[in-house]
Amino acid sequence: MQQNSAKMAKVTCNMIEWIVMKIPVSWLNEYVDVSDLSPKALSDKLTFSGVEVEGIETSGPALDEHFVVGEVLTCEPHPDSDHMHVCTVSVGNGETLGIVCGAPNCRAGIKVAVAKIGATIPDGGFKIKAAKLRGIPSNGMLCSGKELTLSDDHSGIMELDAAAVPGTPLADVLPKGETVFDLEITWNRSDCLSVIGIAREFAALLGRPLRKPDVSFEENGPDVNTLAKVVVETPDCPRYTARVLTGVKDGPSPDWMAKRLEQCGVRSLGLIVDVTNYVMLECGQPLHAFNHTRLANSTIIVRQARDGEKIKTLDGVDRALDPTMCVIADANAPVAVAGVMGGAESEIENATDTVLVESALFQAPSIKRTATALGLHSESSHRFERSVDPDVADWASRRAVSLLAKYGGGTVAKGVIDIDNRPAPAAPVRLVFDRARKLIGIDLDADAMVAILVSLGLEIVSRDAEGAFFKIPSWRVDLLEEADLIEEISRIHGLDTLPDVAPTAIAVQGADDAPFRAEAACREAAAAMGLAEGMHYSFLSAAELDAFAPEAPVEVRDDSSRTGATSSRRLALPNPVSGDYAIMRDSLLPQLVQSLGRNAARQIEAPALFEIGRVFWQDDGKPAEEKRISMGFCGPFGRDALHRRAAVTNEEAMLWLKGMVERLAAATHSAPPRFEADDCPAFEKGWSVAIRIGRDVAGRMGLVKKSLRHAWRVNSPMAVAELALAPLVANFGSHRALKPVTPFPAVMRDVAIVAPETLANGEIVRAINKAAPKILTGVTLFDIFKPKTLGDAKRSLAYSLEFRSPERTLTDDEVNAAFDKILAALKKLPGVEVREG
């Protein structure tokens, strides 16, 4: 677990935020020989194998042959300066240079860093040329540490070791520069979150042996069971190992260890803490060192936290725990949040001399859940929540103890406390050679494929002519099936070597791509209406869903195939990344409304969007899903430039949206949609409509209520609609019978009525169509008028009726007879008055 101070915890959190791991090449070279390859070559190898190198940092200057060791033979004051000196400097092979130098520590007899003519100074990038300084020739420069970018010291020239030989290349006597790779490690490659893990990759890529460090040590102390007791009470900890050292001398770490930690972005805090961090970076196994003297009854209990328990973590924050969190406790109280961070009560102090070294295995979901709930992410949780090697705990413990015994002079207790409840290893995975060749696209020899997998640590269990079974190594928790083995073969062989193969398709008789073409037709129709396509995550927060529809209805249509859908519950993710992404969406509308609002708030005059995506719910306890389309706009959408300033009315927005739904239905050849009054908590009262296609409710549309628009200061109507895609595209691809265009003229009649506002236009149109003969070919509402004389509850509606016959020209008597039937039907509607004359 993380054992750093508050400052270190902050550094750790920053590293996790960027998901970058630093690997010094010199450290890597200890485990696999890469000394003959340049940083660029190593970077290319790693990147093409699937581990991305985000950047390469190089410390120390690149010094060419113009930089050499020099010896100051003479140093005389400059005749025309009160601070400069005229020096004679030997640079080897009998060659001397006259150099003018202004450093106060310049004197005869010292060895210095000389930049000869032609050298480019690292700090500043200027080139050394022959010059005269106040009349005295100068043929070089004596360099300070700052000029060579080795330090910030510019108080004087750099003085080298007296044993350095003049003329020796400066690069040979100065400390070597270090190259550090910044690696982006994906979630599935937890084995690469360590130096040894990356070394394994290079060992496989280069065909070279992997060298692991020695972990041997002497056990001269008392039996470990007399010094400590460990009890594991939770399945969240499959394995727990503990070793105890006495007489450890904590203090500064060796320079090489502190330097490596610093290169990896970890601050050195003292030997005991540094060793645990060093081993974690080395092999990927987080460890924790407890101050043994502060453990009550020398006892470790791994258990779930109890209600009301608190702990002050190493970052100095008091944190409330709950029973979902796994903790490490002593006989009295929690002393660490398991797998995340240690507690301040058992912190390593300057006087600590007895240490209990923990190396354990924790379940990834438990650590992820705890770290997210506490808002506390560390290098330790970063690894545990991605799954660490289940077999490395004891090796890591031995490695840490060997380093502490060697550099801290500690006495190691005999034996180890090892509580091991790990499940049995996974069954071997079979690779079929021909299937691998077809998927990779290269005719690889079977022996070559086997050799690649063996180089990655896989063991052959059995093999025949067709394939082989492989035992997966413990550190490759991501290899689960044959496809994973094929991917390993292709990336180690070289993704850049895979040939470009022209795609081919096999015609399958009876295959139907109508659903794909139907979806494309929906997308094209929406784009043609001026809507931009939006894309949103499939999950969001419960608060976002509740704000839009507190009861979370998922009803889409009421056919018999979806009985009980209205009582279905939302699908909650068991281990969400955060509370903002905890629920699988059961509607596209909340995110569509948010996107429209954000665009409007950023001065987009008339944002208009659509989305085609899936929604999810639970149906009788089982997950279910379907694809839907949502559309929406706000502002003067559809208006020309001369009419965009006038306020948009609810009627206009609703009619525009209705027309868009009808246009979408026409593009997919679906049955004409019918619109019925509905009630939705997200829509303004009286402006919510259910959309029927055939007999089924396919979706709903309406105007978003003001309280939901308020967050984005949207004052104009926001119209949105959502439809299930299946009924909308059910008839796509079917062929409609063509009807001949009649050559005979149409006869037009207009009718105006006064009707209650509660009487929907659809009911009026249905009454007209039901009463009229077949010669009625069109009904169009062309005016809505609300004079004050009618009051608030009534309105005047005007309709244009089109009569036409495909066989002959209609007479006035025929049209008048049909028109009279329509008038009679309208008068029978409740509250309707036909305006005549």
mmCIF file of N, CA, C and O in Angstrom, residues 624-700:
data_model
loop_
_atom_site.group_PDB
_atom_site.id
_atom_site.type_symbol
_atom_site.label_atom_id
_atom_site.label_comp_id
_atom_site.label_asym_id
_atom_site.label_seq_id
_atom_site.Cartn_x
_atom_site.Cartn_y
_atom_site.Cartn_z
ATOM 1 N N ALA A 624 -32.128 -6.191 -20.863
ATOM 2 C CA ALA A 624 -32.722 -6.068 -22.191
ATOM 3 C C ALA A 624 -32.240 -4.763 -22.798
ATOM 4 O O ALA A 624 -31.822 -3.840 -22.091
ATOM 5 N N GLU A 625 -32.309 -4.688 -24.114
ATOM 6 C CA GLU A 625 -31.865 -3.484 -24.802
ATOM 7 C C GLU A 625 -32.571 -3.357 -26.131
ATOM 8 O O GLU A 625 -33.109 -4.325 -26.677
ATOM 9 N N GLU A 626 -32.605 -2.146 -26.659
ATOM 10 C CA GLU A 626 -33.117 -1.910 -28.008
ATOM 11 C C GLU A 626 -32.502 -0.627 -28.546
ATOM 12 O O GLU A 626 -31.996 0.210 -27.781
ATOM 13 N N LYS A 627 -32.574 -0.486 -29.850
ATOM 14 C CA LYS A 627 -31.999 0.689 -30.497
ATOM 15 C C LYS A 627 -33.116 1.711 -30.733
ATOM 16 O O LYS A 627 -34.224 1.366 -31.130
ATOM 17 N N ARG A 628 -32.797 2.972 -30.477
ATOM 18 C CA ARG A 628 -33.765 4.052 -30.672
ATOM 19 C C ARG A 628 -33.129 5.222 -31.414
ATOM 20 O O ARG A 628 -31.907 5.310 -31.535
ATOM 21 N N ILE A 629 -33.991 6.121 -31.871
ATOM 22 C CA ILE A 629 -33.526 7.377 -32.459
ATOM 23 C C ILE A 629 -34.170 8.522 -31.701
ATOM 24 O O ILE A 629 -35.354 8.457 -31.345
ATOM 25 N N SER A 630 -33.392 9.532 -31.386
ATOM 26 C CA SER A 630 -33.924 10.731 -30.737
ATOM 27 C C SER A 630 -33.603 11.935 -31.611
ATOM 28 O O SER A 630 -32.598 11.964 -32.324
ATOM 29 N N MET A 631 -34.491 12.933 -31.588
ATOM 30 C CA MET A 631 -34.313 14.168 -32.350
ATOM 31 C C MET A 631 -34.749 15.332 -31.487
ATOM 32 O O MET A 631 -35.629 15.177 -30.624
ATOM 33 N N GLY A 632 -34.184 16.497 -31.723
ATOM 34 C CA GLY A 632 -34.616 17.652 -30.964
ATOM 35 C C GLY A 632 -33.970 18.931 -31.444
ATOM 36 O O GLY A 632 -32.963 18.916 -32.166
ATOM 37 N N PHE A 633 -34.573 20.039 -31.056
ATOM 38 C CA PHE A 633 -34.036 21.353 -31.418
ATOM 39 C C PHE A 633 -34.595 22.381 -30.459
ATOM 40 O O PHE A 633 -35.561 22.135 -29.713
ATOM 41 N N CYS A 634 -34.008 23.569 -30.469
ATOM 42 C CA CYS A 634 -34.581 24.711 -29.771
ATOM 43 C C CYS A 634 -34.187 25.964 -30.540
ATOM 44 O O CYS A 634 -33.246 25.951 -31.340
ATOM 45 N N GLY A 635 -34.933 27.048 -30.313
ATOM 46 C CA GLY A 635 -34.676 28.270 -31.052
ATOM 47 C C GLY A 635 -35.384 28.274 -32.382
ATOM 48 O O GLY A 635 -36.208 27.405 -32.699
ATOM 49 N N PRO A 636 -35.068 29.247 -33.243
ATOM 50 C CA PRO A 636 -35.792 29.418 -34.523
ATOM 51 C C PRO A 636 -35.341 28.432 -35.595
ATOM 52 O O PRO A 636 -34.969 28.822 -36.707
ATOM 53 N N PHE A 637 -35.361 27.163 -35.269
ATOM 54 C CA PHE A 637 -34.925 26.139 -36.219
ATOM 55 C C PHE A 637 -35.886 26.101 -37.408
ATOM 56 O O PHE A 637 -37.100 26.092 -37.243
ATOM 57 N N GLY A 638 -35.339 26.065 -38.613
ATOM 58 C CA GLY A 638 -36.166 25.973 -39.816
ATOM 59 C C GLY A 638 -36.591 27.302 -40.398
ATOM 60 O O GLY A 638 -37.136 27.346 -41.498
ATOM 61 N N ARG A 639 -36.373 28.393 -39.692
ATOM 62 C CA ARG A 639 -36.763 29.695 -40.214
ATOM 63 C C ARG A 639 -35.677 30.277 -41.112
ATOM 64 O O ARG A 639 -34.504 29.992 -40.936
ATOM 65 N N ASP A 640 -36.104 31.132 -42.038
ATOM 66 C CA ASP A 640 -35.118 31.848 -42.843
ATOM 67 C C ASP A 640 -34.620 33.056 -42.060
ATOM 68 O O ASP A 640 -35.133 33.398 -40.988
ATOM 69 N N ALA A 641 -33.609 33.718 -42.620
ATOM 70 C CA ALA A 641 -32.926 34.787 -41.886
ATOM 71 C C ALA A 641 -33.832 35.963 -41.563
ATOM 72 O O ALA A 641 -33.643 36.652 -40.562
ATOM 73 N N LEU A 642 -34.845 36.221 -42.388
ATOM 74 C CA LEU A 642 -35.708 37.367 -42.178
ATOM 75 C C LEU A 642 -36.693 37.167 -41.039
ATOM 76 O O LEU A 642 -37.332 38.125 -40.600
ATOM 77 N N HIS A 643 -36.856 35.945 -40.590
ATOM 78 C CA HIS A 643 -37.873 35.672 -39.579
ATOM 79 C C HIS A 643 -37.304 35.005 -38.325
ATOM 80 O O HIS A 643 -38.039 34.377 -37.567
ATOM 81 N N ARG A 644 -36.005 35.145 -38.091
ATOM 82 C CA ARG A 644 -35.398 34.444 -36.956
ATOM 83 C C ARG A 644 -35.494 35.230 -35.646
ATOM 84 O O ARG A 644 -35.256 34.663 -34.580
ATOM 85 N N ARG A 645 -35.844 36.507 -35.716
ATOM 86 C CA ARG A 645 -35.861 37.318 -34.499
ATOM 87 C C ARG A 645 -37.151 37.139 -33.695
ATOM 88 O O ARG A 645 -37.157 37.316 -32.490
ATOM 89 N N ALA A 646 -38.251 36.828 -34.353
ATOM 90 C CA ALA A 646 -39.523 36.695 -33.640
ATOM 91 C C ALA A 646 -39.483 35.501 -32.697
ATOM 92 O O ALA A 646 -38.820 34.487 -32.964
ATOM 93 N N ALA A 647 -40.194 35.622 -31.573
ATOM 94 C CA ALA A 647 -40.220 34.541 -30.587
ATOM 95 C C ALA A 647 -40.859 33.290 -31.178
ATOM 96 O O ALA A 647 -41.814 33.364 -31.965
ATOM 97 N N VAL A 648 -40.321 32.135 -30.787
ATOM 98 C CA VAL A 648 -40.859 30.856 -31.249
ATOM 99 C C VAL A 648 -41.998 30.456 -30.314
ATOM 100 O O VAL A 648 -41.847 30.455 -29.086
ATOM 101 N N THR A 649 -43.158 30.123 -30.901
ATOM 102 C CA THR A 649 -44.301 29.693 -30.091
ATOM 103 C C THR A 649 -44.259 28.185 -29.877
ATOM 104 O O THR A 649 -43.595 27.443 -30.620
ATOM 105 N N ASN A 650 -44.987 27.736 -28.864
ATOM 106 C CA ASN A 650 -45.074 26.297 -28.610
ATOM 107 C C ASN A 650 -45.669 25.562 -29.806
ATOM 108 O O ASN A 650 -45.229 24.472 -30.170
ATOM 109 N N GLU A 651 -46.695 26.177 -30.435
ATOM 110 C CA GLU A 651 -47.338 25.536 -31.583
ATOM 111 C C GLU A 651 -46.342 25.323 -32.716
ATOM 112 O O GLU A 651 -46.291 24.254 -33.333
ATOM 113 N N GLU A 652 -45.543 26.366 -33.000
ATOM 114 C CA GLU A 652 -44.579 26.257 -34.089
ATOM 115 C C GLU A 652 -43.564 25.154 -33.814
ATOM 116 O O GLU A 652 -43.278 24.321 -34.686
ATOM 117 N N ALA A 653 -42.998 25.123 -32.590
ATOM 118 C CA ALA A 653 -42.004 24.110 -32.270
ATOM 119 C C ALA A 653 -42.595 22.710 -32.361
ATOM 120 O O ALA A 653 -41.980 21.778 -32.904
ATOM 121 N N MET A 654 -43.819 22.553 -31.861
ATOM 122 C CA MET A 654 -44.442 21.230 -31.876
ATOM 123 C C MET A 654 -44.749 20.785 -33.288
ATOM 124 O O MET A 654 -44.565 19.607 -33.642
ATOM 125 N N LEU A 655 -45.198 21.702 -34.132
ATOM 126 C CA LEU A 655 -45.524 21.333 -35.515
ATOM 127 C C LEU A 655 -44.260 21.009 -36.316
ATOM 128 O O LEU A 655 -44.265 20.093 -37.146
ATOM 129 N N TRP A 656 -43.181 21.760 -36.060
ATOM 130 C CA TRP A 656 -41.924 21.428 -36.725
ATOM 131 C C TRP A 656 -41.478 20.004 -36.350
ATOM 132 O O TRP A 656 -41.084 19.211 -37.210
ATOM 133 N N LEU A 657 -41.554 19.701 -35.050
ATOM 134 C CA LEU A 657 -41.134 18.377 -34.600
ATOM 135 C C LEU A 657 -42.042 17.294 -35.168
ATOM 136 O O LEU A 657 -41.567 16.228 -35.576
ATOM 137 N N LYS A 658 -43.337 17.541 -35.211
ATOM 138 C CA LYS A 658 -44.277 16.583 -35.802
ATOM 139 C C LYS A 658 -43.927 16.319 -37.268
ATOM 140 O O LYS A 658 -43.907 15.174 -37.734
ATOM 141 N N GLY A 659 -43.619 17.402 -37.982
ATOM 142 C CA GLY A 659 -43.229 17.230 -39.384
ATOM 143 C C GLY A 659 -41.956 16.427 -39.541
ATOM 144 O O GLY A 659 -41.809 15.623 -40.471
ATOM 145 N N MET A 660 -41.015 16.608 -38.615
ATOM 146 C CA MET A 660 -39.776 15.834 -38.679
ATOM 147 C C MET A 660 -40.038 14.352 -38.456
ATOM 148 O O MET A 660 -39.454 13.495 -39.138
ATOM 149 N N VAL A 661 -40.917 14.021 -37.501
ATOM 150 C CA VAL A 661 -41.250 12.615 -37.263
ATOM 151 C C VAL A 661 -41.932 12.018 -38.500
ATOM 152 O O VAL A 661 -41.632 10.887 -38.904
ATOM 153 N N GLU A 662 -42.815 12.770 -39.109
ATOM 154 C CA GLU A 662 -43.504 12.285 -40.314
ATOM 155 C C GLU A 662 -42.523 12.105 -41.472
ATOM 156 O O GLU A 662 -42.602 11.122 -42.220
ATOM 157 N N ARG A 663 -41.597 13.035 -41.608
ATOM 158 C CA ARG A 663 -40.586 12.909 -42.677
ATOM 159 C C ARG A 663 -39.715 11.685 -42.447
ATOM 160 O O ARG A 663 -39.361 10.976 -43.386
ATOM 161 N N LEU A 664 -39.353 11.425 -41.192
ATOM 162 C CA LEU A 664 -38.546 10.254 -40.859
ATOM 163 C C LEU A 664 -39.306 8.974 -41.183
ATOM 164 O O LEU A 664 -38.746 8.017 -41.738
ATOM 165 N N ALA A 665 -40.603 8.952 -40.856
ATOM 166 C CA ALA A 665 -41.416 7.774 -41.158
ATOM 167 C C ALA A 665 -41.521 7.559 -42.656
ATOM 168 O O ALA A 665 -41.470 6.417 -43.142
ATOM 169 N N ALA A 666 -41.653 8.638 -43.420
ATOM 170 C CA ALA A 666 -41.740 8.504 -44.875
ATOM 171 C C ALA A 666 -40.443 7.978 -45.461
ATOM 172 O O ALA A 666 -40.449 7.160 -46.397
ATOM 173 N N ALA A 667 -39.309 8.411 -44.897
ATOM 174 C CA ALA A 667 -38.015 7.966 -45.419
ATOM 175 C C ALA A 667 -37.791 6.488 -45.195
ATOM 176 O O ALA A 667 -37.033 5.840 -45.929
ATOM 177 N N THR A 668 -38.411 5.913 -44.151
ATOM 178 C CA THR A 668 -38.221 4.488 -43.838
ATOM 179 C C THR A 668 -39.402 3.626 -44.281
ATOM 180 O O THR A 668 -39.471 2.442 -43.955
ATOM 181 N N HIS A 669 -40.345 4.250 -45.011
ATOM 182 C CA HIS A 669 -41.510 3.524 -45.556
ATOM 183 C C HIS A 669 -42.381 2.915 -44.458
ATOM 184 O O HIS A 669 -43.022 1.888 -44.672
ATOM 185 N N SER A 670 -42.369 3.515 -43.269
ATOM 186 C CA SER A 670 -43.194 2.968 -42.193
ATOM 187 C C SER A 670 -44.627 3.458 -42.349
ATOM 188 O O SER A 670 -44.923 4.361 -43.153
ATOM 189 N N ALA A 671 -45.527 2.849 -41.569
ATOM 190 C CA ALA A 671 -46.905 3.325 -41.561
ATOM 191 C C ALA A 671 -46.926 4.760 -41.058
ATOM 192 O O ALA A 671 -46.106 5.135 -40.229
ATOM 193 N N PRO A 672 -47.866 5.584 -41.543
ATOM 194 C CA PRO A 672 -47.920 6.977 -41.086
ATOM 195 C C PRO A 672 -48.086 7.040 -39.568
ATOM 196 O O PRO A 672 -48.925 6.341 -39.002
ATOM 197 N N PRO A 673 -47.290 7.845 -38.889
ATOM 198 C CA PRO A 673 -47.418 7.928 -37.428
ATOM 199 C C PRO A 673 -48.697 8.652 -37.031
ATOM 200 O O PRO A 673 -49.179 9.551 -37.728
ATOM 201 N N ARG A 674 -49.249 8.224 -35.901
ATOM 202 C CA ARG A 674 -50.404 8.889 -35.305
ATOM 203 C C ARG A 674 -49.986 9.452 -33.960
ATOM 204 O O ARG A 674 -49.182 8.858 -33.241
ATOM 205 N N PHE A 675 -50.569 10.594 -33.639
ATOM 206 C CA PHE A 675 -50.155 11.325 -32.455
ATOM 207 C C PHE A 675 -51.328 11.423 -31.482
ATOM 208 O O PHE A 675 -52.421 11.841 -31.868
ATOM 209 N N GLU A 676 -51.086 11.029 -30.238
ATOM 210 C CA GLU A 676 -52.121 11.042 -29.222
ATOM 211 C C GLU A 676 -51.618 11.788 -27.984
ATOM 212 O O GLU A 676 -50.436 11.695 -27.632
ATOM 213 N N ALA A 677 -52.538 12.494 -27.335
ATOM 214 C CA ALA A 677 -52.173 13.218 -26.112
ATOM 215 C C ALA A 677 -51.625 12.241 -25.077
ATOM 216 O O ALA A 677 -52.113 11.116 -24.931
ATOM 217 N N ASP A 678 -50.605 12.662 -24.386
ATOM 218 C CA ASP A 678 -49.915 11.804 -23.435
ATOM 219 C C ASP A 678 -49.491 12.660 -22.240
ATOM 220 O O ASP A 678 -49.645 13.885 -22.256
ATOM 221 N N ASP A 679 -48.942 12.030 -21.242
ATOM 222 C CA ASP A 679 -48.464 12.762 -20.075
ATOM 223 C C ASP A 679 -47.070 12.249 -19.709
ATOM 224 O O ASP A 679 -46.906 11.066 -19.418
ATOM 225 N N CYS A 680 -46.081 13.133 -19.766
ATOM 226 C CA CYS A 680 -44.695 12.769 -19.406
ATOM 227 C C CYS A 680 -44.174 13.830 -18.443
ATOM 228 O O CYS A 680 -44.298 15.032 -18.714
ATOM 229 N N PRO A 681 -43.585 13.429 -17.317
ATOM 230 C CA PRO A 681 -43.136 14.411 -16.317
ATOM 231 C C PRO A 681 -42.039 15.340 -16.824
ATOM 232 O O PRO A 681 -41.794 16.380 -16.224
ATOM 233 N N ALA A 682 -41.381 14.977 -17.924
ATOM 234 C CA ALA A 682 -40.311 15.832 -18.441
ATOM 235 C C ALA A 682 -40.829 16.915 -19.371
ATOM 236 O O ALA A 682 -40.089 17.838 -19.702
ATOM 237 N N PHE A 683 -42.093 16.804 -19.819
ATOM 238 C CA PHE A 683 -42.632 17.730 -20.811
ATOM 239 C C PHE A 683 -43.633 18.690 -20.178
ATOM 240 O O PHE A 683 -44.255 18.395 -19.150
ATOM 241 N N GLU A 684 -43.790 19.855 -20.832
ATOM 242 C CA GLU A 684 -44.791 20.828 -20.388
ATOM 243 C C GLU A 684 -46.171 20.202 -20.450
ATOM 244 O O GLU A 684 -46.484 19.443 -21.376
ATOM 245 N N LYS A 685 -46.994 20.524 -19.466
ATOM 246 C CA LYS A 685 -48.338 19.970 -19.418
ATOM 247 C C LYS A 685 -49.118 20.418 -20.656
ATOM 248 O O LYS A 685 -49.153 21.594 -21.005
ATOM 249 N N GLY A 686 -49.739 19.461 -21.333
ATOM 250 C CA GLY A 686 -50.487 19.748 -22.544
ATOM 251 C C GLY A 686 -49.656 19.712 -23.803
ATOM 252 O O GLY A 686 -50.195 19.850 -24.912
ATOM 253 N N TRP A 687 -48.345 19.511 -23.664
ATOM 254 C CA TRP A 687 -47.454 19.489 -24.833
ATOM 255 C C TRP A 687 -46.658 18.187 -24.863
ATOM 256 O O TRP A 687 -45.491 18.171 -25.249
ATOM 257 N N SER A 688 -47.274 17.113 -24.469
ATOM 258 C CA SER A 688 -46.658 15.784 -24.498
ATOM 259 C C SER A 688 -47.515 14.875 -25.357
ATOM 260 O O SER A 688 -48.740 14.834 -25.190
ATOM 261 N N VAL A 689 -46.887 14.159 -26.277
ATOM 262 C CA VAL A 689 -47.617 13.365 -27.268
ATOM 263 C C VAL A 689 -46.990 11.985 -27.378
ATOM 264 O O VAL A 689 -45.759 11.849 -27.436
ATOM 265 N N ALA A 690 -47.828 10.953 -27.402
ATOM 266 C CA ALA A 690 -47.375 9.597 -27.706
ATOM 267 C C ALA A 690 -47.442 9.391 -29.211
ATOM 268 O O ALA A 690 -48.375 9.858 -29.873
ATOM 269 N N ILE A 691 -46.451 8.693 -29.748
ATOM 270 C CA ILE A 691 -46.373 8.455 -31.199
ATOM 271 C C ILE A 691 -46.685 6.990 -31.450
ATOM 272 O O ILE A 691 -45.980 6.104 -30.953
ATOM 273 N N ARG A 692 -47.731 6.742 -32.220
ATOM 274 C CA ARG A 692 -48.096 5.376 -32.574
ATOM 275 C C ARG A 692 -47.746 5.098 -34.031
ATOM 276 O O ARG A 692 -47.973 5.928 -34.907
ATOM 277 N N ILE A 693 -47.167 3.920 -34.248
ATOM 278 C CA ILE A 693 -46.962 3.421 -35.601
ATOM 279 C C ILE A 693 -47.699 2.100 -35.677
ATOM 280 O O ILE A 693 -47.331 1.139 -34.997
ATOM 281 N N GLY A 694 -48.751 2.068 -36.473
ATOM 282 C CA GLY A 694 -49.653 0.926 -36.423
ATOM 283 C C GLY A 694 -50.433 0.991 -35.124
ATOM 284 O O GLY A 694 -50.957 2.036 -34.725
ATOM 285 N N ARG A 695 -50.508 -0.105 -34.421
ATOM 286 C CA ARG A 695 -51.227 -0.109 -33.142
ATOM 287 C C ARG A 695 -50.304 0.071 -31.948
ATOM 288 O O ARG A 695 -50.773 0.145 -30.812
ATOM 289 N N ASP A 696 -49.010 0.111 -32.185
ATOM 290 C CA ASP A 696 -48.048 0.174 -31.083
ATOM 291 C C ASP A 696 -47.610 1.602 -30.790
ATOM 292 O O ASP A 696 -47.494 2.440 -31.689
ATOM 293 N N VAL A 697 -47.340 1.871 -29.511
ATOM 294 C CA VAL A 697 -46.694 3.129 -29.130
ATOM 295 C C VAL A 697 -45.205 2.980 -29.422
ATOM 296 O O VAL A 697 -44.518 2.175 -28.796
ATOM 297 N N ALA A 698 -44.721 3.745 -30.389
ATOM 298 C CA ALA A 698 -43.325 3.634 -30.803
ATOM 299 C C ALA A 698 -42.420 4.621 -30.098
ATOM 300 O O ALA A 698 -41.196 4.486 -30.132
ATOM 301 N N GLY A 699 -43.004 5.629 -29.460
ATOM 302 C CA GLY A 699 -42.184 6.609 -28.781
ATOM 303 C C GLY A 699 -43.019 7.767 -28.293
ATOM 304 O O GLY A 699 -44.252 7.691 -28.231
ATOM 305 N N ARG A 700 -42.379 8.871 -27.979
ATOM 306 C CA ARG A 700 -43.112 10.058 -27.531
ATOM 307 C C ARG A 700 -42.322 11.293 -27.914
ATOM 308 O O ARG A 700 -41.113 11.245 -28.175
#
